[in-house]
């Protein structure tokens, strides 16, 4: 069942202020994908930047961690786990031969609080795509600090929580959560797994934006949904409270304390969040939830916009109806689109270049050849990587949707292996230059492909809008044979 809908004013929210928020989000945040505001249990504003849509799931990255926390809470409520359980007891077969005291002292609560004792530089080297046992790899990491005394953001630790759930329930965590929260909330989850068949836990979950909003509303309602207690209220309180310190700056939303896989925020709020701007922000004092998907390098700017524009819009009582402003808000929300390449649909050189294959010398990006087929209403950009040619249909001043086996990182790590939805739009920015935006719209990733033609030669730059590594790549040169 979907969340109920309402006009903003009926729930004490200014439509004019929401319009101002949407305007700034569209113009000032580089890479907004989706937004939903729930007030008093009603959706009062929702919008998606095309090609993103209400129907498409979106990668949550570390927002997945808050769902993993929920699984732990449910298992504790069933008597299957305790916060004081020692981590080693679940995987004695994976323990190192020599057991350090700090490793022996590591408990479930330390994993939940990101205080398991490892140094950040050791955590960063963890390979989630290894063929070897990831639980064994985690237990082999040095534990430099006494668990519970040192905060270090630890995605491998969240994987361990998922592995523990699977060990004690006999179910993958995504399946364990289905009857607990996913089915009641009518969320259809997709959760990537390790090569050992364990839900990744700290990332890998993809759901729709409304699913994020429902999850936040469930926590706002102290674990109650449609009159049924799905999550113990005591777990909701503990998981979202300040369990450990992670900084002291009053101006940083990453320094307000950390719970059980939830962040504390300024203004008495808490959140789950994920890389590049995946947010589930819960505002208990204002009875509101904000769900956001984005693909931005500046996550703090998204949080600041929520505080600066949305908080003042939430009033304590209903406001007078404003039909005209509501209509303008709906029109603005319905017309959102991710930035399209600006330029012309064709070029004087288009006919001469169309379909020619430009071969590229060996390079770290593994792109062997490129070709552009020019059409009246759409083009086709082809990239040959290894033995596979990936053909992307590109719209003119519009997003053209399709499917592709092209990985979001062009196959360097195969982080998005398998077929996935894609949308692309392109334009000639000059007589000799063509730009295409390739949007993997179930993820935060958009690639900008810039081609500059000069006779039988082409130079190519393909760069991601956001990435965990560099967002700039060396320029490649191809030659028509």
XYZ file of C-alpha atoms in Angstrom:
481
model
C 0.000 0.000 0.000
C 1.302 3.430 -0.929
C 1.545 6.223 1.579
C -1.479 8.539 1.529
C -1.203 11.858 -0.310
C -2.231 15.315 0.878
C -1.892 18.948 -0.049
C 1.038 20.570 1.755
C -1.093 23.166 3.556
C -3.398 20.540 5.081
C -0.322 19.109 6.840
C 1.104 22.467 7.902
C 3.626 22.824 5.078
C 4.023 25.890 2.886
C 3.784 25.030 -0.821
C 5.630 28.266 -1.601
C 8.539 27.159 0.593
C 8.524 23.736 -1.104
C 8.710 25.465 -4.481
C 11.719 27.384 -3.226
C 13.350 24.146 -2.053
C 12.747 22.436 -5.410
C 14.122 25.426 -7.302
C 17.335 25.421 -5.268
C 17.646 21.628 -5.391
C 17.316 21.748 -9.173
C 19.707 24.624 -9.705
C 22.249 24.350 -6.890
C 22.612 20.611 -6.206
C 24.617 18.860 -8.897
C 22.830 15.559 -9.361
C 19.437 15.489 -7.623
C 17.470 12.381 -8.582
C 14.441 12.107 -6.286
C 12.725 13.832 -3.372
C 9.795 12.935 -1.161
C 8.491 14.748 1.930
C 6.143 12.978 4.346
C 4.348 15.067 6.996
C 1.983 13.596 9.591
C 2.040 10.351 7.600
C 1.057 11.970 4.271
C 3.210 12.573 1.214
C 2.941 16.311 0.540
C 5.570 16.620 -2.199
C 7.363 14.146 -4.465
C 9.411 14.488 -7.597
C 11.920 12.675 -9.778
C 14.482 14.169 -12.133
C 13.999 12.297 -15.426
C 15.120 9.680 -16.361
C 14.754 8.742 -12.673
C 11.187 7.795 -11.797
C 8.874 6.645 -9.023
C 8.815 3.119 -10.453
C 12.580 2.564 -10.569
C 14.649 1.300 -7.636
C 17.734 3.310 -6.721
C 20.991 2.085 -5.202
C 21.161 3.073 -1.531
C 24.850 2.463 -0.871
C 25.394 2.897 2.893
C 21.763 3.733 3.593
C 21.563 -0.082 3.391
C 23.237 -0.164 6.816
C 20.108 1.079 8.585
C 18.153 -1.878 7.182
C 20.887 -4.215 8.440
C 20.519 -2.628 11.865
C 16.814 -3.426 11.709
C 17.545 -7.089 11.025
C 19.785 -7.211 14.092
C 17.044 -5.595 16.168
C 14.512 -8.178 15.042
C 16.900 -11.061 15.753
C 17.555 -9.704 19.250
C 13.806 -9.404 19.852
C 13.428 -13.080 18.865
C 16.093 -14.075 21.377
C 18.529 -15.164 18.685
C 21.170 -12.518 19.481
C 22.419 -10.253 22.248
C 24.277 -6.963 21.979
C 26.960 -8.503 24.174
C 27.558 -11.521 21.955
C 31.226 -11.899 21.051
C 31.775 -11.755 17.299
C 34.217 -14.672 17.317
C 31.625 -17.102 18.644
C 29.723 -17.011 15.360
C 32.714 -17.910 13.163
C 35.153 -20.058 15.127
C 36.206 -21.759 11.893
C 37.362 -18.409 10.462
C 39.309 -17.222 13.511
C 43.055 -16.602 13.128
C 45.403 -19.065 14.824
C 46.570 -16.444 17.291
C 43.742 -14.531 18.939
C 44.545 -10.982 20.040
C 42.798 -9.737 23.169
C 41.081 -6.915 21.274
C 39.648 -9.337 18.740
C 38.371 -11.598 21.521
C 36.734 -8.566 23.157
C 34.858 -7.440 19.999
C 31.074 -7.671 20.472
C 27.964 -7.244 18.400
C 27.360 -3.757 19.778
C 30.841 -2.701 18.621
C 29.995 -3.639 15.032
C 26.730 -1.727 15.261
C 28.423 1.413 16.611
C 31.364 1.421 14.179
C 33.670 0.940 17.156
C 35.113 -2.509 16.495
C 38.651 -1.184 16.923
C 40.198 -1.334 13.451
C 42.066 1.550 11.836
C 40.419 3.228 8.851
C 43.380 2.469 6.566
C 43.053 -1.256 7.246
C 39.297 -1.166 6.638
C 39.723 0.658 3.314
C 41.765 -2.217 1.876
C 38.938 -4.718 2.382
C 37.969 -6.498 -0.853
C 34.237 -7.225 -0.973
C 34.618 -8.985 -4.332
C 37.132 -11.563 -3.157
C 36.652 -15.273 -3.781
C 37.921 -15.900 -0.253
C 35.731 -15.918 2.868
C 34.945 -12.314 3.815
C 34.260 -13.225 7.428
C 37.722 -14.765 7.652
C 39.214 -11.689 5.999
C 37.499 -9.426 8.512
C 38.671 -11.435 11.510
C 42.232 -11.273 10.169
C 42.256 -7.449 10.215
C 44.414 -5.871 12.952
C 42.348 -4.592 15.892
C 44.496 -1.724 17.096
C 42.061 -0.302 19.646
C 40.024 -1.810 22.419
C 36.544 -2.329 20.924
C 34.102 0.336 22.008
C 36.750 3.061 22.362
C 37.499 4.171 18.778
C 34.997 5.267 16.091
C 35.953 4.387 12.507
C 33.371 4.058 9.741
C 33.392 0.364 8.968
C 31.436 -1.147 6.075
C 33.140 -4.561 6.483
C 31.778 -4.548 10.048
C 28.267 -4.184 8.669
C 28.907 -7.114 6.352
C 29.723 -9.112 9.476
C 26.319 -8.174 10.921
C 24.665 -9.558 7.793
C 26.756 -12.725 7.986
C 25.789 -13.154 11.636
C 22.081 -12.832 10.793
C 22.490 -15.487 8.095
C 24.437 -17.747 10.443
C 21.856 -17.709 13.224
C 18.668 -17.686 11.097
C 19.733 -19.836 8.157
C 18.409 -17.133 5.814
C 20.050 -14.444 3.769
C 19.361 -11.164 5.501
C 17.256 -9.838 2.620
C 14.998 -12.893 3.011
C 14.940 -12.650 6.795
C 13.691 -9.056 6.495
C 10.888 -9.875 4.028
C 8.224 -10.895 6.533
C 9.587 -8.504 9.156
C 9.440 -5.217 7.260
C 9.662 -5.548 3.474
C 6.336 -7.346 2.969
C 4.311 -5.207 5.421
C 5.733 -2.017 3.868
C 5.303 -3.450 0.356
C 8.952 -2.863 -0.500
C 10.477 -5.004 -3.258
C 14.186 -5.149 -2.375
C 17.199 -6.029 -4.480
C 20.289 -6.740 -2.387
C 23.653 -7.637 -3.887
C 25.611 -10.517 -2.366
C 29.192 -11.484 -1.748
C 30.606 -14.420 -3.669
C 29.843 -16.485 -0.562
C 26.117 -15.752 -0.990
C 25.729 -13.275 1.891
C 23.768 -10.022 1.538
C 26.442 -7.309 1.542
C 24.807 -5.532 4.452
C 26.750 -2.272 4.384
C 25.697 -1.496 0.814
C 24.087 -3.187 -2.192
C 20.401 -2.605 -1.381
C 18.186 -0.962 -4.020
C 14.561 0.083 -3.435
C 12.217 2.786 -4.688
C 12.192 6.266 -3.187
C 8.816 5.665 -1.561
C 10.300 2.597 0.109
C 12.892 4.852 1.744
C 10.100 7.158 2.927
C 8.097 4.216 4.314
C 11.144 2.947 6.189
C 11.653 6.374 7.734
C 7.962 6.601 8.634
C 8.149 3.182 10.298
C 10.950 4.443 12.521
C 9.155 7.742 13.133
C 6.169 5.703 14.358
C 8.415 3.786 16.803
C 8.238 0.608 14.741
C 4.451 0.533 14.309
C 2.873 0.026 10.867
C -0.874 -0.204 10.272
C -1.379 -0.768 13.985
C 1.145 -3.612 14.238
C 4.472 -3.406 16.079
C 6.969 -4.545 13.424
C 10.116 -3.388 15.226
C 10.365 -3.134 19.024
C 10.035 0.494 20.115
C 13.015 0.016 22.427
C 15.178 -0.939 19.440
C 14.053 2.139 17.494
C 14.990 4.334 20.453
C 18.377 2.699 20.966
C 19.345 2.402 17.287
C 18.672 6.076 16.583
C 20.144 7.456 19.813
C 23.719 8.654 20.259
C 25.605 5.459 21.119
C 29.095 6.737 20.393
C 30.838 10.036 19.712
C 32.204 10.739 16.241
C 33.238 14.390 16.464
C 32.542 17.685 18.169
C 31.694 20.270 15.506
C 28.220 21.731 16.115
C 27.989 22.631 12.412
C 28.650 19.180 10.943
C 25.968 16.555 10.437
C 28.717 13.938 10.620
C 29.771 15.013 14.145
C 26.506 14.637 16.047
C 27.008 11.076 17.247
C 26.320 7.630 15.847
C 23.742 5.024 16.849
C 23.292 1.473 15.636
C 23.966 2.074 11.920
C 22.102 5.398 12.064
C 23.620 8.892 12.131
C 22.482 11.604 14.485
C 21.876 14.981 12.797
C 21.557 18.569 13.821
C 18.103 19.913 14.748
C 17.174 16.833 16.783
C 16.942 14.592 13.709
C 18.530 11.292 12.723
C 19.164 9.596 9.395
C 20.399 6.724 7.355
C 22.598 7.899 4.505
C 24.533 6.544 1.575
C 27.246 7.689 -0.799
C 26.516 10.521 -3.221
C 23.337 11.627 -1.433
C 20.996 8.770 -0.520
C 19.051 9.996 2.496
C 16.330 8.876 4.884
C 16.025 11.809 7.308
C 13.640 11.409 10.236
C 12.450 14.502 12.122
C 10.693 13.287 15.297
C 10.006 16.749 16.720
C 8.353 17.844 13.459
C 6.644 14.528 12.596
C 8.264 14.449 9.163
C 10.415 12.223 6.945
C 12.540 13.280 3.970
C 13.652 10.737 1.358
C 16.260 11.805 -1.183
C 18.214 10.081 -3.941
C 21.075 11.959 -5.541
C 24.381 11.659 -7.349
C 26.401 14.538 -5.920
C 29.959 14.926 -4.717
C 28.808 17.365 -1.996
C 26.501 15.460 0.330
C 26.637 18.235 2.911
C 25.002 20.675 0.502
C 21.929 18.430 0.350
C 21.641 18.324 4.140
C 22.101 22.089 4.392
C 19.352 22.675 1.846
C 16.975 20.525 3.903
C 17.731 22.533 7.033
C 17.664 25.917 5.322
C 14.578 25.443 3.149
C 12.442 22.610 4.502
C 12.630 23.081 8.260
C 11.138 26.606 8.143
C 8.358 25.284 5.886
C 7.038 22.879 8.557
C 4.460 24.634 10.718
C 2.745 23.367 13.867
C -0.782 23.539 12.443
C -2.585 23.428 9.117
C -2.259 26.416 6.785
C -4.917 28.070 4.614
C -5.440 26.322 1.286
C -3.438 27.739 -1.613
C -4.684 26.012 -4.757
C -2.710 28.218 -7.137
C 0.607 27.589 -5.403
C -0.157 23.877 -5.079
C -0.721 23.735 -8.834
C 2.590 25.489 -9.508
C 4.349 23.068 -7.151
C 2.869 20.028 -8.900
C 3.868 21.424 -12.288
C 7.423 22.070 -11.108
C 7.725 18.576 -9.625
C 6.332 16.942 -12.764
C 8.754 18.790 -15.048
C 12.051 17.934 -13.366
C 14.860 16.497 -15.480
C 18.518 15.733 -15.000
C 20.722 18.087 -17.055
C 20.683 17.355 -20.782
C 23.635 18.138 -23.068
C 23.062 21.522 -24.696
C 23.673 21.909 -28.408
C 22.379 20.972 -31.840
C 20.837 17.718 -33.035
C 23.226 17.479 -35.976
C 26.441 18.798 -37.478
C 27.727 19.410 -41.024
C 30.192 16.568 -40.368
C 27.589 14.144 -39.037
C 27.032 12.330 -42.318
C 30.754 11.835 -42.938
C 31.375 10.509 -39.425
C 28.321 8.374 -38.978
C 29.146 4.705 -38.481
C 32.921 5.058 -38.769
C 34.821 3.029 -36.181
C 37.741 4.714 -34.466
C 40.265 2.270 -33.015
C 41.977 3.225 -29.765
C 45.395 2.122 -28.544
C 45.596 -0.009 -25.384
C 44.622 2.023 -22.315
C 43.731 1.604 -18.644
C 40.068 2.337 -19.379
C 39.989 -0.768 -21.610
C 38.132 1.045 -24.408
C 39.270 -0.440 -27.717
C 37.057 1.427 -30.195
C 34.289 4.005 -30.482
C 31.713 4.763 -33.172
C 28.824 7.210 -33.533
C 25.864 6.433 -35.775
C 23.827 9.586 -36.438
C 20.049 9.445 -36.918
C 17.224 11.926 -37.423
C 15.636 11.519 -33.973
C 18.323 9.613 -32.069
C 21.928 8.490 -32.352
C 23.805 5.351 -31.329
C 27.096 5.528 -29.443
C 29.108 2.310 -29.556
C 31.950 1.457 -27.191
C 34.000 -1.692 -27.671
C 35.472 -2.974 -24.424
C 37.349 -6.231 -24.703
C 35.341 -8.489 -27.010
C 32.017 -6.767 -26.324
C 30.530 -3.848 -28.224
C 28.084 -1.837 -26.121
C 25.548 0.125 -28.170
C 23.828 3.004 -26.361
C 20.840 4.710 -27.999
C 21.094 8.466 -27.469
C 18.133 10.854 -27.637
C 18.190 14.417 -29.001
C 17.339 16.881 -26.211
C 15.559 14.023 -24.437
C 16.392 10.885 -22.485
C 16.237 7.714 -24.566
C 15.847 4.651 -22.361
C 17.284 1.223 -23.044
C 19.276 -1.557 -21.431
C 22.978 -2.320 -21.465
C 25.649 -4.685 -20.196
C 28.044 -1.744 -19.928
C 29.244 -1.379 -16.328
C 29.092 1.993 -14.628
C 32.894 1.945 -14.357
C 33.294 0.719 -17.973
C 34.169 -2.758 -16.729
C 37.306 -1.884 -14.777
C 35.952 -3.542 -11.606
C 32.592 -4.783 -12.882
C 30.851 -3.062 -9.951
C 27.622 -3.119 -11.948
C 28.050 -6.353 -13.906
C 24.978 -7.685 -15.675
C 22.313 -6.027 -17.777
C 20.826 -2.846 -16.351
C 18.612 0.066 -17.405
C 20.244 3.074 -19.009
C 19.121 6.362 -20.527
C 21.158 8.673 -22.731
C 20.919 12.085 -24.332
C 23.362 13.777 -26.693
C 24.050 16.937 -28.660
C 26.614 18.489 -30.972
C 28.280 21.252 -28.966
C 30.124 22.454 -32.068
C 30.595 21.289 -35.656
C 33.292 18.847 -34.529
C 32.337 18.060 -30.910
C 29.640 15.697 -29.622
C 28.622 15.108 -25.993
C 26.483 12.273 -24.630
C 25.254 11.819 -21.057
C 24.806 8.143 -20.185
C 22.642 7.777 -17.075
C 22.445 4.475 -15.195
C 19.194 5.515 -13.591
C 18.982 2.803 -10.959
C 22.250 4.164 -9.558
C 23.765 7.597 -8.894
C 26.148 7.231 -11.846
C 26.031 9.321 -15.019
C 28.890 9.218 -17.520
C 29.703 12.223 -19.680
C 31.238 11.160 -23.011
C 32.900 13.965 -24.985
C 34.062 13.224 -28.543
C 36.104 15.689 -30.619
C 36.545 14.784 -34.288
C 39.420 15.912 -36.495
C 39.466 14.176 -39.854
C 40.372 10.539 -39.284
C 41.076 11.094 -35.609
C 38.927 11.460 -32.513
C 39.757 12.355 -28.922
C 37.529 10.904 -26.237
C 36.909 11.768 -22.590
C 34.491 9.608 -20.602
C 34.088 10.697 -16.998
C 31.646 9.807 -14.196
C 29.724 12.528 -12.416
C 30.478 10.764 -9.129
C 32.779 7.877 -8.253
C 34.596 6.349 -5.294
C 37.836 6.939 -7.148
C 38.913 9.698 -9.545
C 36.216 11.442 -11.594
C 38.650 12.454 -14.314
C 40.143 10.058 -16.851
C 42.998 10.504 -19.323
C 42.016 11.627 -22.798
C 42.046 8.812 -25.348
C 42.818 9.123 -29.040
C 41.309 6.984 -31.769
C 41.945 6.679 -35.477
C 39.607 5.529 -38.224
C 40.978 2.558 -40.171
